[in-house]
C-alpha atoms as one frame of an Amber mdcrd trajectory, in Angstrom:
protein
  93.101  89.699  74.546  94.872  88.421  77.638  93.791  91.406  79.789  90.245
  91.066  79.126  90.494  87.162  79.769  92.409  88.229  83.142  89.805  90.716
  84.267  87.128  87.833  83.503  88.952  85.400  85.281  89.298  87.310  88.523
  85.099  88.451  88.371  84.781  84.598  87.907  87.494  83.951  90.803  85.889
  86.707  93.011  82.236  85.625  92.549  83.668  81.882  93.407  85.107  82.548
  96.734  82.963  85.090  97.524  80.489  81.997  97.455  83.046  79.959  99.892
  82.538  83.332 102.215  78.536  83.263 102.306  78.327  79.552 102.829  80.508
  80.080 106.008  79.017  82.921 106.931  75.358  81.392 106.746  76.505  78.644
 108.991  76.824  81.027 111.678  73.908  82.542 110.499  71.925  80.109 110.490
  72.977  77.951 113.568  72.670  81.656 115.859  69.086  81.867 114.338  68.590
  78.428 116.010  69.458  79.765 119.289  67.594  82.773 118.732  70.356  85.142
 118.545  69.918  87.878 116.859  71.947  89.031 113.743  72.841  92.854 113.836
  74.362  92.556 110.414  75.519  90.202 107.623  78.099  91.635 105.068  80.226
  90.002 102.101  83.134  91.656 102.119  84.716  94.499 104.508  84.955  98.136
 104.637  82.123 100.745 103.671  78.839  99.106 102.015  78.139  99.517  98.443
  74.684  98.130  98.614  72.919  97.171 101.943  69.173  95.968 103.117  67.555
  95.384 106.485  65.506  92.280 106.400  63.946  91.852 109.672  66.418  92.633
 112.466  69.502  91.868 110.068  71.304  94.910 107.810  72.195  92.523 104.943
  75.574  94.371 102.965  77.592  93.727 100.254  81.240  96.186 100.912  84.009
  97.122  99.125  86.444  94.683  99.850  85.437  91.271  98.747  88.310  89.382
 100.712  86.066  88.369 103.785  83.117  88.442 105.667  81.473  88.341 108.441
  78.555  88.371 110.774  77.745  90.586 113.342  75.932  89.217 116.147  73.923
  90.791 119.232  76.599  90.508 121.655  74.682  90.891 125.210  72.353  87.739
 124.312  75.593  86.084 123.151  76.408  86.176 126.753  73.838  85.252 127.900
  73.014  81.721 125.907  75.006  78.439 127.302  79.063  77.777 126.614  78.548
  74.651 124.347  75.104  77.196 122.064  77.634  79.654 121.858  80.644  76.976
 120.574  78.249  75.714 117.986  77.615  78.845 116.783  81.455  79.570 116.335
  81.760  76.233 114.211  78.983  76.321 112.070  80.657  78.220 109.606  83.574
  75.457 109.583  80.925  72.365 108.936  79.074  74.576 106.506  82.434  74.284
 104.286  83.470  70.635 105.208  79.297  69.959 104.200  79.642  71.688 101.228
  83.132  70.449 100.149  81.671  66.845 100.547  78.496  67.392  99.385  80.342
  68.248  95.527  82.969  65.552  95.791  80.555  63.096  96.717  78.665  64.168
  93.654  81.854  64.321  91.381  82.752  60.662  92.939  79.380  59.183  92.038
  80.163  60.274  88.093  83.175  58.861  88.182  84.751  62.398  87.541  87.103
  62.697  90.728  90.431  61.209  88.873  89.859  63.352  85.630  88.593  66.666
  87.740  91.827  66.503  89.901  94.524  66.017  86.878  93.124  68.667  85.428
  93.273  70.611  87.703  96.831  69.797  88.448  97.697  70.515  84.880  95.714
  73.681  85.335  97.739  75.376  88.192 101.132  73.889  86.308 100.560  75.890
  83.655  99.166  79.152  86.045 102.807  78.853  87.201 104.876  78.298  83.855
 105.910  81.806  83.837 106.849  81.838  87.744 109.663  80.403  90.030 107.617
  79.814  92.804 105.740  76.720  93.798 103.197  78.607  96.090 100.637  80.735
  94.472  99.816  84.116  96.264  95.595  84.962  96.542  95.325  86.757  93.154
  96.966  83.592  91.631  94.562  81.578  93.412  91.409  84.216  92.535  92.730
  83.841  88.973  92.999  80.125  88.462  89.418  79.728  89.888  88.149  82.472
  87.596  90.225  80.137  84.596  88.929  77.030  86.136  85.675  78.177  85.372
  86.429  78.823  81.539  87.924  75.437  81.158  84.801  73.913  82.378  82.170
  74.741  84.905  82.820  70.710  86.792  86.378  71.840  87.220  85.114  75.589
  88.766  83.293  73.638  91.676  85.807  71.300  91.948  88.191  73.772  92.589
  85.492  75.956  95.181  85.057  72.408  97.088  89.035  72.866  97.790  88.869
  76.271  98.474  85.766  75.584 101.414  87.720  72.534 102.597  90.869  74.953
 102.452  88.863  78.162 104.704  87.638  75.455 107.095  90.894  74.153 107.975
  92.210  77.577 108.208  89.673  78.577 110.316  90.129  75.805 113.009  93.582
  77.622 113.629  93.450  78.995 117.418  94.343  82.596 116.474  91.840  85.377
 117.066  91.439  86.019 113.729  90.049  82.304 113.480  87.001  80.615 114.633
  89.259  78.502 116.560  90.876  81.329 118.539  87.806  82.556 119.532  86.713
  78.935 120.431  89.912  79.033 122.672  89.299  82.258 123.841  85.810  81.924
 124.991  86.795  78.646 126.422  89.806  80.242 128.497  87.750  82.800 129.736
  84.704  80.127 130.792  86.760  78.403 132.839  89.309  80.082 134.170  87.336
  83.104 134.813  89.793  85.230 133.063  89.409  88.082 130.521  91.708  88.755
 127.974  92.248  92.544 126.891  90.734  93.336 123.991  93.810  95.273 122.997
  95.752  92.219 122.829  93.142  90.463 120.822  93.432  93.575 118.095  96.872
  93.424 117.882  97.404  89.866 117.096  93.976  89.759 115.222  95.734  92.913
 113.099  98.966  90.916 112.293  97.535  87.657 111.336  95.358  89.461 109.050
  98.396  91.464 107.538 100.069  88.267 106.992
């Protein structure tokens, strides 16, 4: 039954990049824990919390929308750790995904698997668009054809989640709010040139990139 296939492919799609999400997300996790910052809250996903835990000083969630994530840090001792802590601690989620992304090709390359993987994968998204006039494949199209990737064979599933991570770290070095590298620019602006920006104007834009 095609339906039932769909439905599987998009859990298997979903559960993929929501795995691209926490690896990011632990970067900055992880690399604030280093600097001894704590972590109000960790959540996969956005909106109201279907399941949540506190684990030490962290509220741990998993929300209703699984098309993000974030991490909530404390934001006075933010302020109050050095420029270049609080830039590392921006980018770690970035590295996370090129390290991860590397790590599986790497692995893939040293099997001798990387030609084979990336036809088929090719092939794979020719055939997601067979029934479609577009070349560009919207984010259900691209939750689907990981969640298909994944029934074709499980290589070609992390092959494809290595893309994705490669694919949110690049996006993420864009210097828009929404980004990690708008905030990088904005927290360098403000450092040096002793300026703040409103936060209104941060929501707005923030608000239209994410609607696009």
């Amino acid at each position: 039954n095609s339906t039932i296939k769909t439905i599987l492919y998009t859990i298997g799609g979903l559960a993929g990049i929501n795995f691209i999400i926490f690896i990011h997300e632990m970067g900055h996790f992880l690399c604030a824990k280093l600097f001894n910052v704590p972590a109000l809250s960790f959540s996969l996903g956005f909106g109201p919390p279907l399941y949540e835990f506190s684990w030490g000083k962290t509220i741990f969630k998993l929300s209703l929308l699984p098309f993000g994530g974030y991490v909530e840090l404390d934001p006075t001792i933010v302020s109050e750790i050095p420029y270049l802590s609080q830039i590392l601690i921006l980018l770690a989620g970035i590295v996370f995904n090129l390290l991860f992304a590397a790590t599986i090709w790497f692995y893939y390359y040293s099997q001798n698997q990387l030609s084979f993987l990336r036809n088929t994968l090719a092939s794979t998204a020719e055939d997601s668009l067979a029934n479609s006039h577009n070349t560009i494949m919207g984010p259900i199209g691209i939750i689907a054809m990981t969640g298909k990737c994944l029934a074709i064979n499980p290589q070609l599933y992390w092959f494809i989640l290595a893309i994705l991570s490669l694919n949110v770290a690049l996006f993420n070095i864009i210097p828009l709010p929404f980004f990690d590298g708008g905030k990088v620019l904005i927290l360098t602006l403000e450092t040096f040139m002793g300026i703040t920006i409103p936060a209104t104007l941060l929501w707005i834009i923030s608000t239209v990139m994410l609607a696009l």
